[in-house]
Amino acid sequence: MDGGGRFARSLTPRQTPAGKRTGAATGDSNRGARPRVPVRTAKAAERTRLLDRAIIGGRRFLVRLCTSRAAFSGAGLWLTAGLFAATGLYGMQRGGHMPAAIETARDFGDAAANLAGFRIANINLSGQNHVTPGDILATAGVKPTSSLLFLDAEGARMRLEELAWIKRATVQKLYPDRLDIQVVEREGYALWQKDGRINVIARDGTVIAPYSDDPRYIRLPIVVGDGAENHVVEIVEALSLVPGVRDQVRAAIRVADRRWTLKMRNGVDVRLPEEGLNDALEQLALLDQQKSLLSRDITIVDLRLPDRVSVRLSDAAYAAREAELKAKAKAKKAGSS
């Protein structure tokens, strides 16, 4: 065994008298073989072993120091205190108590700073609409016992900007006792439906809240499918140029993250091209204005080809048209005879 309590073994495979390696290469059983230790696990174990040796050595040195005259000199006292502190920190780290210890130390610091006149007595919040003041203060780390002196303003700002509703935040400490927090919230731009769930998204596609019956969300445009949240500005701004069409749209569906299909309120699907979106919508608006295209008995309007518009009739309309054509053919045949 080596000094770390491990069995020494060769790093190379054993050779049989015939010069062959034993183990899996020869089909021998691996029963009883020691499992291979991952490199990362082995390194972690080695670091732990070295730390254990260091702390044991430090304790032995501390015992010797305390029994010597040097322990009672000025340098010895400082060295002794340092070793005690290091030992305590190491123990807390190994025991998982470091976060609690840091929090306790911060509370002591806040208490001392509050006694010195740095208690946060005035908090000014501005810009919040969807996020409550309680959520803002909790996220910023402001407690009733917090002091202005030990509040990390930059850390508070970064944590606030991680909230979905908050786009920007500013945290200012005005000594001795005033804290100003200003936030700029994102605005709901559209509703995004995916996998049966509907969320409110911002202009940049950020999901900011699940959909609810809030009156502010009811009139938001609806986009559906993968990638729709990243291209929502494209379709919303294009539809804003043709209000006559926009007001008839129930939802815009992203197809293969390449193009859009509009689902109209009367059930008609309008297939839009990958390129030339604005031109296609203008053409659709003109056809609807002149020929009431979207009010006809049709199911699909296909605008994907730039030189033509294809329309698919509904089943009822198709049957009626077929009957009309047959009647015309029959009448023509009777007239010719």
CSV table of N, CA and C in Angstrom, one decimal, residues 7-165:
chain,number,residue,atom,x,y,z
A,7,PHE,N,-3.8,0.4,-2.8
A,7,PHE,CA,-3.0,-0.7,-3.3
A,7,PHE,C,-2.2,-0.4,-4.5
A,8,ALA,N,-0.9,-0.6,-4.5
A,8,ALA,CA,-0.1,-0.4,-5.7
A,8,ALA,C,-0.4,-1.5,-6.7
A,9,ARG,N,-0.5,-1.1,-8.0
A,9,ARG,CA,-0.7,-2.1,-9.0
A,9,ARG,C,0.0,-1.5,-10.3
A,10,SER,N,0.3,-2.4,-11.2
A,10,SER,CA,1.0,-2.0,-12.4
A,10,SER,C,0.0,-1.3,-13.3
A,11,LEU,N,0.6,-0.3,-14.0
A,11,LEU,CA,-0.2,0.5,-15.0
A,11,LEU,C,-0.3,-0.2,-16.3
A,12,THR,N,0.5,-1.3,-16.5
A,12,THR,CA,0.4,-2.0,-17.8
A,12,THR,C,-0.2,-3.4,-17.6
A,13,PRO,N,-0.8,-3.9,-18.6
A,13,PRO,CA,-1.5,-5.2,-18.5
A,13,PRO,C,-0.5,-6.3,-18.2
A,14,ARG,N,-1.0,-7.3,-17.4
A,14,ARG,CA,-0.1,-8.4,-17.1
A,14,ARG,C,0.1,-9.3,-18.3
A,15,GLN,N,1.3,-9.8,-18.4
A,15,GLN,CA,1.7,-10.6,-19.6
A,15,GLN,C,1.6,-12.1,-19.2
A,16,THR,N,1.0,-12.9,-20.0
A,16,THR,CA,1.0,-14.3,-19.8
A,16,THR,C,2.3,-14.9,-20.3
A,17,PRO,N,2.6,-16.1,-19.9
A,17,PRO,CA,3.9,-16.7,-20.4
A,17,PRO,C,3.9,-16.7,-21.9
A,18,ALA,N,2.8,-16.8,-22.5
A,18,ALA,CA,2.8,-16.8,-24.0
A,18,ALA,C,2.9,-15.4,-24.6
A,19,GLY,N,3.0,-14.4,-23.7
A,19,GLY,CA,3.2,-13.0,-24.2
A,19,GLY,C,1.9,-12.4,-24.6
A,20,LYS,N,0.7,-13.0,-24.1
A,20,LYS,CA,-0.6,-12.4,-24.4
A,20,LYS,C,-1.1,-11.7,-23.2
A,21,ARG,N,-1.8,-10.6,-23.5
A,21,ARG,CA,-2.4,-9.8,-22.4
A,21,ARG,C,-3.6,-10.5,-21.9
A,22,THR,N,-3.8,-10.4,-20.6
A,22,THR,CA,-5.0,-11.0,-19.9
A,22,THR,C,-6.1,-10.0,-20.0
A,23,GLY,N,-7.3,-10.4,-19.7
A,23,GLY,CA,-8.4,-9.5,-19.6
A,23,GLY,C,-9.3,-9.7,-20.8
A,24,ALA,N,-10.0,-8.6,-21.2
A,24,ALA,CA,-11.0,-8.6,-22.3
A,24,ALA,C,-10.4,-9.0,-23.6
A,25,ALA,N,-9.1,-8.6,-23.8
A,25,ALA,CA,-8.5,-8.8,-25.1
A,25,ALA,C,-8.4,-10.3,-25.4
A,26,THR,N,-8.3,-11.1,-24.4
A,26,THR,CA,-8.2,-12.6,-24.6
A,26,THR,C,-9.5,-13.3,-24.3
A,27,GLY,N,-10.5,-12.5,-24.0
A,27,GLY,CA,-11.8,-13.2,-23.7
A,27,GLY,C,-11.9,-13.7,-22.3
A,28,ASP,N,-10.9,-13.4,-21.4
A,28,ASP,CA,-10.9,-13.8,-20.0
A,28,ASP,C,-12.0,-13.1,-19.3
A,29,SER,N,-12.5,-13.6,-18.2
A,29,SER,CA,-13.5,-13.0,-17.4
A,29,SER,C,-12.9,-11.8,-16.6
A,30,ASN,N,-13.7,-10.7,-16.5
A,30,ASN,CA,-13.3,-9.5,-15.8
A,30,ASN,C,-13.8,-9.6,-14.4
A,31,ARG,N,-14.4,-10.7,-14.0
A,31,ARG,CA,-14.9,-10.8,-12.7
A,31,ARG,C,-13.8,-10.5,-11.6
A,32,GLY,N,-14.1,-9.6,-10.7
A,32,GLY,CA,-13.2,-9.3,-9.6
A,32,GLY,C,-12.2,-8.2,-10.1
A,33,ALA,N,-12.3,-7.8,-11.3
A,33,ALA,CA,-11.4,-6.7,-11.7
A,33,ALA,C,-11.9,-5.4,-11.2
A,34,ARG,N,-10.9,-4.5,-10.9
A,34,ARG,CA,-11.3,-3.3,-10.3
A,34,ARG,C,-11.8,-2.3,-11.3
A,35,PRO,N,-13.0,-1.7,-11.1
A,35,PRO,CA,-13.6,-0.8,-12.1
A,35,PRO,C,-12.7,0.4,-12.4
A,36,ARG,N,-12.7,0.8,-13.6
A,36,ARG,CA,-11.9,2.0,-14.0
A,36,ARG,C,-12.5,3.3,-13.4
A,37,VAL,N,-11.7,4.1,-12.8
A,37,VAL,CA,-12.2,5.4,-12.2
A,37,VAL,C,-12.1,6.5,-13.3
A,38,PRO,N,-13.2,7.2,-13.5
A,38,PRO,CA,-13.1,8.3,-14.5
A,38,PRO,C,-12.0,9.3,-14.1
A,39,VAL,N,-11.4,9.9,-15.1
A,39,VAL,CA,-10.3,10.8,-14.8
A,39,VAL,C,-10.7,12.0,-13.9
A,40,ARG,N,-11.9,12.6,-14.2
A,40,ARG,CA,-12.3,13.7,-13.4
A,40,ARG,C,-12.6,13.3,-12.0
A,41,THR,N,-13.1,12.1,-11.7
A,41,THR,CA,-13.4,11.6,-10.4
A,41,THR,C,-12.0,11.4,-9.7
A,42,ALA,N,-11.1,10.8,-10.4
A,42,ALA,CA,-9.8,10.5,-9.8
A,42,ALA,C,-9.1,11.8,-9.4
A,43,LYS,N,-9.2,12.9,-10.2
A,43,LYS,CA,-8.6,14.2,-9.9
A,43,LYS,C,-9.2,14.8,-8.7
A,44,ALA,N,-10.6,14.7,-8.6
A,44,ALA,CA,-11.3,15.2,-7.4
A,44,ALA,C,-10.8,14.5,-6.2
A,45,ALA,N,-10.7,13.2,-6.3
A,45,ALA,CA,-10.3,12.4,-5.1
A,45,ALA,C,-8.9,12.8,-4.7
A,46,GLU,N,-8.0,13.0,-5.7
A,46,GLU,CA,-6.6,13.4,-5.3
A,46,GLU,C,-6.6,14.8,-4.7
A,47,ARG,N,-7.4,15.7,-5.2
A,47,ARG,CA,-7.5,17.1,-4.5
A,47,ARG,C,-8.0,16.9,-3.1
A,48,THR,N,-9.0,16.1,-2.9
A,48,THR,CA,-9.5,16.0,-1.5
A,48,THR,C,-8.5,15.3,-0.6
A,49,ARG,N,-7.7,14.3,-1.1
A,49,ARG,CA,-6.7,13.7,-0.3
A,49,ARG,C,-5.6,14.7,0.0
A,50,LEU,N,-5.2,15.6,-0.9
A,50,LEU,CA,-4.2,16.6,-0.6
A,50,LEU,C,-4.6,17.6,0.4
A,51,LEU,N,-5.9,18.0,0.3
A,51,LEU,CA,-6.5,18.9,1.3
A,51,LEU,C,-6.5,18.3,2.7
A,52,ASP,N,-6.9,17.0,2.7
A,52,ASP,CA,-6.9,16.3,4.0
A,52,ASP,C,-5.5,16.3,4.6
A,53,ARG,N,-4.6,16.0,3.8
A,53,ARG,CA,-3.2,15.9,4.3
A,53,ARG,C,-2.7,17.3,4.8
A,54,ALA,N,-3.1,18.4,4.1
A,54,ALA,CA,-2.7,19.7,4.4
A,54,ALA,C,-3.3,20.1,5.8
A,55,ILE,N,-4.6,19.8,6.0
A,55,ILE,CA,-5.3,20.2,7.2
A,55,ILE,C,-4.7,19.4,8.4
A,56,ILE,N,-4.4,18.1,8.2
A,56,ILE,CA,-3.9,17.3,9.2
A,56,ILE,C,-2.5,17.8,9.6
A,57,GLY,N,-1.7,18.1,8.6
A,57,GLY,CA,-0.4,18.7,8.9
A,57,GLY,C,-0.5,20.0,9.6
A,58,GLY,N,-1.5,20.9,9.2
A,58,GLY,CA,-1.7,22.1,9.9
A,58,GLY,C,-2.0,21.9,11.3
A,59,ARG,N,-2.9,21.0,11.6
A,59,ARG,CA,-3.3,20.7,13.0
A,59,ARG,C,-2.1,20.2,13.8
A,60,ARG,N,-1.2,19.4,13.2
A,60,ARG,CA,0.0,18.9,14.0
A,60,ARG,C,0.9,20.1,14.3
A,61,PHE,N,1.0,20.9,13.2
A,61,PHE,CA,1.9,22.1,13.5
A,61,PHE,C,1.3,23.0,14.5
A,62,LEU,N,0.0,23.1,14.5
A,62,LEU,CA,-0.7,24.0,15.5
A,62,LEU,C,-0.5,23.5,16.9
A,63,VAL,N,-0.5,22.1,17.1
A,63,VAL,CA,-0.3,21.5,18.4
A,63,VAL,C,1.1,21.8,18.9
A,64,ARG,N,2.1,21.6,18.0
A,64,ARG,CA,3.5,21.9,18.3
A,64,ARG,C,3.7,23.4,18.7
A,65,LEU,N,3.0,24.2,17.9
A,65,LEU,CA,3.2,25.7,18.1
A,65,LEU,C,2.6,26.1,19.5
A,66,CYS,N,1.4,25.5,19.8
A,66,CYS,CA,0.8,25.9,21.0
A,66,CYS,C,1.6,25.4,22.3
A,67,THR,N,2.4,24.4,22.1
A,67,THR,CA,3.2,23.9,23.2
A,67,THR,C,4.6,24.5,23.3
A,68,SER,N,4.8,25.4,22.4
A,68,SER,CA,6.1,26.1,22.3
A,68,SER,C,6.0,27.5,22.9
A,69,ARG,N,7.1,28.1,23.1
A,69,ARG,CA,7.1,29.5,23.6
A,69,ARG,C,6.7,30.5,22.5
A,70,ALA,N,6.9,30.1,21.3
A,70,ALA,CA,6.6,31.0,20.2
A,70,ALA,C,5.1,31.3,20.1
A,71,ALA,N,4.3,30.4,20.7
A,71,ALA,CA,2.9,30.6,20.6
A,71,ALA,C,2.4,31.8,21.4
A,72,PHE,N,3.2,32.2,22.3
A,72,PHE,CA,2.8,33.3,23.2
A,72,PHE,C,3.4,34.6,22.8
A,73,SER,N,4.2,34.6,21.7
A,73,SER,CA,4.8,35.9,21.1
A,73,SER,C,3.7,36.5,20.2
A,74,GLY,N,3.9,37.7,19.8
A,74,GLY,CA,3.0,38.4,18.9
A,74,GLY,C,2.8,37.7,17.6
A,75,ALA,N,3.9,37.3,16.9
A,75,ALA,CA,3.8,36.6,15.6
A,75,ALA,C,3.1,35.2,15.8
A,76,GLY,N,3.4,34.6,16.9
A,76,GLY,CA,2.8,33.2,17.2
A,76,GLY,C,1.3,33.3,17.4
A,77,LEU,N,0.9,34.4,18.1
A,77,LEU,CA,-0.5,34.5,18.3
A,77,LEU,C,-1.3,34.8,17.0
A,78,TRP,N,-0.7,35.6,16.1
A,78,TRP,CA,-1.3,35.8,14.8
A,78,TRP,C,-1.3,34.6,14.0
A,79,LEU,N,-0.2,33.9,14.0
A,79,LEU,CA,-0.2,32.6,13.2
A,79,LEU,C,-1.2,31.6,13.7
A,80,THR,N,-1.3,31.5,15.1
A,80,THR,CA,-2.2,30.6,15.7
A,80,THR,C,-3.7,30.9,15.3
A,81,ALA,N,-4.0,32.2,15.4
A,81,ALA,CA,-5.3,32.7,15.0
A,81,ALA,C,-5.6,32.4,13.5
A,82,GLY,N,-4.6,32.6,12.7
A,82,GLY,CA,-4.8,32.3,11.2
A,82,GLY,C,-5.0,30.9,11.0
A,83,LEU,N,-4.3,30.0,11.7
A,83,LEU,CA,-4.5,28.6,11.5
A,83,LEU,C,-5.9,28.1,12.0
A,84,PHE,N,-6.3,28.7,13.1
A,84,PHE,CA,-7.6,28.4,13.6
A,84,PHE,C,-8.7,28.8,12.6
A,85,ALA,N,-8.5,30.0,12.0
A,85,ALA,CA,-9.5,30.5,11.0
A,85,ALA,C,-9.5,29.7,9.8
A,86,ALA,N,-8.3,29.3,9.3
A,86,ALA,CA,-8.2,28.4,8.1
A,86,ALA,C,-8.9,27.1,8.4
A,87,THR,N,-8.6,26.5,9.6
A,87,THR,CA,-9.2,25.3,9.9
A,87,THR,C,-10.8,25.4,9.9
A,88,GLY,N,-11.3,26.5,10.5
A,88,GLY,CA,-12.7,26.6,10.6
A,88,GLY,C,-13.3,26.8,9.2
A,89,LEU,N,-12.7,27.6,8.3
A,89,LEU,CA,-13.2,27.8,7.0
A,89,LEU,C,-13.2,26.5,6.2
A,90,TYR,N,-12.1,25.7,6.4
A,90,TYR,CA,-12.1,24.5,5.7
A,90,TYR,C,-13.2,23.5,6.2
A,91,GLY,N,-13.4,23.5,7.5
A,91,GLY,CA,-14.5,22.6,8.0
A,91,GLY,C,-15.8,23.1,7.5
A,92,MET,N,-16.1,24.4,7.4
A,92,MET,CA,-17.4,24.9,6.9
A,92,MET,C,-17.6,24.5,5.5
A,93,GLN,N,-16.5,24.7,4.7
A,93,GLN,CA,-16.5,24.3,3.3
A,93,GLN,C,-16.8,22.9,3.1
A,94,ARG,N,-16.2,22.0,3.8
A,94,ARG,CA,-16.4,20.6,3.7
A,94,ARG,C,-17.8,20.2,4.1
A,95,GLY,N,-18.3,20.9,5.1
A,95,GLY,CA,-19.6,20.5,5.7
A,95,GLY,C,-20.8,21.2,5.0
A,96,GLY,N,-20.5,22.0,4.0
A,96,GLY,CA,-21.5,22.7,3.2
A,96,GLY,C,-22.2,23.8,4.0
A,97,HIS,N,-21.5,24.4,5.0
A,97,HIS,CA,-22.1,25.5,5.8
A,97,HIS,C,-21.6,26.8,5.4
A,98,MET,N,-20.8,26.9,4.3
A,98,MET,CA,-20.2,28.2,3.9
A,98,MET,C,-21.3,29.3,3.6
A,99,PRO,N,-22.3,28.9,2.8
A,99,PRO,CA,-23.4,30.0,2.5
A,99,PRO,C,-24.0,30.5,3.7
A,100,ALA,N,-24.3,29.6,4.7
A,100,ALA,CA,-25.0,30.1,5.9
A,100,ALA,C,-24.0,31.0,6.7
A,101,ALA,N,-22.7,30.6,6.7
A,101,ALA,CA,-21.7,31.4,7.4
A,101,ALA,C,-21.6,32.8,6.8
A,102,ILE,N,-21.6,32.9,5.4
A,102,ILE,CA,-21.5,34.2,4.7
A,102,ILE,C,-22.7,35.0,5.0
A,103,GLU,N,-23.9,34.4,5.1
A,103,GLU,CA,-25.1,35.1,5.4
A,103,GLU,C,-25.1,35.7,6.8
A,104,THR,N,-24.6,34.9,7.7
A,104,THR,CA,-24.5,35.3,9.1
A,104,THR,C,-23.5,36.5,9.2
A,105,ALA,N,-22.3,36.4,8.5
A,105,ALA,CA,-21.4,37.5,8.5
A,105,ALA,C,-22.0,38.8,7.9
A,106,ARG,N,-22.8,38.6,6.9
A,106,ARG,CA,-23.4,39.8,6.3
A,106,ARG,C,-24.4,40.4,7.2
A,107,ASP,N,-25.1,39.6,7.9
A,107,ASP,CA,-26.1,40.1,8.9
A,107,ASP,C,-25.4,40.9,10.0
A,108,PHE,N,-24.2,40.4,10.5
A,108,PHE,CA,-23.5,41.1,11.5
A,108,PHE,C,-23.0,42.4,10.9
A,109,GLY,N,-22.5,42.4,9.7
A,109,GLY,CA,-22.1,43.7,9.0
A,109,GLY,C,-23.2,44.7,8.9
A,110,ASP,N,-24.4,44.2,8.5
A,110,ASP,CA,-25.5,45.1,8.3
A,110,ASP,C,-25.9,45.7,9.7
A,111,ALA,N,-25.9,44.8,10.7
A,111,ALA,CA,-26.3,45.3,12.0
A,111,ALA,C,-25.3,46.4,12.5
A,112,ALA,N,-24.0,46.2,12.3
A,112,ALA,CA,-23.1,47.3,12.6
A,112,ALA,C,-23.2,48.5,11.8
A,113,ALA,N,-23.5,48.4,10.5
A,113,ALA,CA,-23.7,49.5,9.6
A,113,ALA,C,-25.0,50.3,10.0
A,114,ASN,N,-26.0,49.6,10.4
A,114,ASN,CA,-27.3,50.2,10.8
A,114,ASN,C,-27.1,51.0,12.0
A,115,LEU,N,-26.3,50.5,13.0
A,115,LEU,CA,-26.0,51.3,14.2
A,115,LEU,C,-25.2,52.5,13.9
A,116,ALA,N,-24.4,52.5,12.8
A,116,ALA,CA,-23.6,53.6,12.4
A,116,ALA,C,-24.4,54.6,11.6
A,117,GLY,N,-25.7,54.4,11.3
A,117,GLY,CA,-26.6,55.3,10.6
A,117,GLY,C,-26.8,55.0,9.1
A,118,PHE,N,-26.5,53.8,8.7
A,118,PHE,CA,-26.6,53.4,7.3
A,118,PHE,C,-27.8,52.5,7.0
A,119,ARG,N,-28.8,52.5,7.9
A,119,ARG,CA,-30.0,51.7,7.7
A,119,ARG,C,-30.8,52.3,6.5
A,120,ILE,N,-31.3,51.4,5.7
A,120,ILE,CA,-32.1,51.9,4.5
A,120,ILE,C,-33.5,52.3,5.0
A,121,ALA,N,-33.6,53.6,5.1
A,121,ALA,CA,-34.9,54.2,5.6
A,121,ALA,C,-35.8,54.6,4.6
A,122,ASN,N,-35.3,54.9,3.4
A,122,ASN,CA,-36.2,55.4,2.3
A,122,ASN,C,-35.9,54.6,1.0
A,123,ILE,N,-36.9,54.0,0.4
A,123,ILE,CA,-36.8,53.3,-0.8
A,123,ILE,C,-37.8,53.8,-1.8
A,124,ASN,N,-37.3,54.3,-2.9
A,124,ASN,CA,-38.1,54.8,-4.0
A,124,ASN,C,-38.1,53.9,-5.2
A,125,LEU,N,-39.2,53.3,-5.5
A,125,LEU,CA,-39.4,52.4,-6.7
A,125,LEU,C,-40.2,53.1,-7.8
A,126,SER,N,-39.8,52.9,-9.0
A,126,SER,CA,-40.5,53.5,-10.1
A,126,SER,C,-40.4,52.6,-11.3
A,127,GLY,N,-41.4,52.7,-12.2
A,127,GLY,CA,-41.4,52.0,-13.5
A,127,GLY,C,-42.1,50.7,-13.4
A,128,GLN,N,-42.4,50.2,-12.2
A,128,GLN,CA,-43.0,48.8,-12.1
A,128,GLN,C,-44.5,48.9,-12.5
A,129,ASN,N,-45.0,47.9,-13.2
A,129,ASN,CA,-46.4,47.8,-13.5
A,129,ASN,C,-46.9,46.4,-13.3
A,130,HIS,N,-46.2,45.4,-13.9
A,130,HIS,CA,-46.6,44.0,-13.7
A,130,HIS,C,-45.8,43.4,-12.5
A,131,VAL,N,-44.6,43.8,-12.2
A,131,VAL,CA,-43.9,43.3,-11.1
A,131,VAL,C,-44.2,44.0,-9.8
A,132,THR,N,-44.5,43.3,-8.8
A,132,THR,CA,-44.9,43.9,-7.5
A,132,THR,C,-43.6,44.5,-6.8
A,133,PRO,N,-43.8,45.5,-5.9
A,133,PRO,CA,-42.7,46.0,-5.1
A,133,PRO,C,-42.1,44.9,-4.3
A,134,GLY,N,-42.9,44.0,-3.7
A,134,GLY,CA,-42.3,42.9,-2.9
A,134,GLY,C,-41.3,42.1,-3.7
A,135,ASP,N,-41.7,41.7,-5.0
A,135,ASP,CA,-40.8,40.9,-5.8
A,135,ASP,C,-39.6,41.7,-6.2
A,136,ILE,N,-39.7,43.0,-6.4
A,136,ILE,CA,-38.5,43.8,-6.7
A,136,ILE,C,-37.5,43.8,-5.6
A,137,LEU,N,-38.0,44.1,-4.4
A,137,LEU,CA,-37.1,44.1,-3.2
A,137,LEU,C,-36.5,42.8,-2.9
A,138,ALA,N,-37.3,41.7,-3.0
A,138,ALA,CA,-36.8,40.4,-2.7
A,138,ALA,C,-35.7,40.0,-3.7
A,139,THR,N,-35.9,40.3,-5.0
A,139,THR,CA,-35.0,40.0,-6.0
A,139,THR,C,-33.7,40.8,-5.8
A,140,ALA,N,-33.8,42.1,-5.4
A,140,ALA,CA,-32.7,42.9,-5.2
A,140,ALA,C,-31.9,42.6,-3.9
A,141,GLY,N,-32.5,41.7,-3.1
A,141,GLY,CA,-31.9,41.4,-1.8
A,141,GLY,C,-32.0,42.4,-0.7
A,142,VAL,N,-33.1,43.2,-0.8
A,142,VAL,CA,-33.3,44.2,0.2
A,142,VAL,C,-34.2,43.6,1.3
A,143,LYS,N,-33.7,43.5,2.5
A,143,LYS,CA,-34.5,43.0,3.7
A,143,LYS,C,-34.7,44.2,4.7
A,144,PRO,N,-35.6,44.0,5.6
A,144,PRO,CA,-35.8,45.0,6.7
A,144,PRO,C,-34.5,45.3,7.4
A,145,THR,N,-33.6,44.4,7.5
A,145,THR,CA,-32.3,44.6,8.3
A,145,THR,C,-31.1,45.0,7.4
A,146,SER,N,-31.4,45.1,6.1
A,146,SER,CA,-30.3,45.5,5.2
A,146,SER,C,-29.8,46.9,5.4
A,147,SER,N,-28.5,47.1,5.2
A,147,SER,CA,-27.9,48.4,5.3
A,147,SER,C,-27.5,48.9,4.0
A,148,LEU,N,-27.5,50.2,3.8
A,148,LEU,CA,-27.1,50.7,2.5
A,148,LEU,C,-25.6,50.5,2.2
A,149,LEU,N,-24.8,50.4,3.3
A,149,LEU,CA,-23.4,50.3,3.1
A,149,LEU,C,-23.0,48.9,2.5
A,150,PHE,N,-23.6,47.9,2.9
A,150,PHE,CA,-23.2,46.5,2.4
A,150,PHE,C,-24.1,46.0,1.3
A,151,LEU,N,-25.0,46.8,0.8
A,151,LEU,CA,-25.9,46.4,-0.3
A,151,LEU,C,-25.1,46.4,-1.7
A,152,ASP,N,-25.1,45.3,-2.4
A,152,ASP,CA,-24.4,45.2,-3.7
A,152,ASP,C,-25.3,45.7,-4.8
A,153,ALA,N,-25.2,47.0,-5.1
A,153,ALA,CA,-26.1,47.6,-6.1
A,153,ALA,C,-26.0,47.0,-7.5
A,154,GLU,N,-24.8,46.7,-7.9
A,154,GLU,CA,-24.6,46.0,-9.2
A,154,GLU,C,-25.2,44.6,-9.3
A,155,GLY,N,-25.0,43.9,-8.2
A,155,GLY,CA,-25.6,42.6,-8.1
A,155,GLY,C,-27.1,42.6,-8.1
A,156,ALA,N,-27.6,43.6,-7.4
A,156,ALA,CA,-29.1,43.8,-7.4
A,156,ALA,C,-29.6,44.1,-8.8
A,157,ARG,N,-28.9,45.0,-9.5
A,157,ARG,CA,-29.4,45.3,-10.8
A,157,ARG,C,-29.4,44.1,-11.8
A,158,MET,N,-28.3,43.3,-11.7
A,158,MET,CA,-28.2,42.1,-12.5
A,158,MET,C,-29.3,41.1,-12.2
A,159,ARG,N,-29.6,40.9,-11.0
A,159,ARG,CA,-30.7,40.0,-10.6
A,159,ARG,C,-32.1,40.5,-11.1
A,160,LEU,N,-32.3,41.8,-11.0
A,160,LEU,CA,-33.6,42.4,-11.4
A,160,LEU,C,-33.7,42.2,-12.9
A,161,GLU,N,-32.7,42.3,-13.7
A,161,GLU,CA,-32.8,42.2,-15.1
A,161,GLU,C,-32.9,40.8,-15.6
A,162,GLU,N,-32.8,39.8,-14.6
A,162,GLU,CA,-33.1,38.4,-15.0
A,162,GLU,C,-34.6,38.1,-14.9
A,163,LEU,N,-35.4,39.0,-14.3
A,163,LEU,CA,-36.8,38.8,-14.3
A,163,LEU,C,-37.4,39.0,-15.7
A,164,ALA,N,-38.3,38.2,-16.1
A,164,ALA,CA,-38.8,38.2,-17.4
A,164,ALA,C,-39.5,39.6,-17.8
A,165,TRP,N,-40.2,40.2,-16.8
A,165,TRP,CA,-40.9,41.4,-17.2
A,165,TRP,C,-39.9,42.6,-17.2
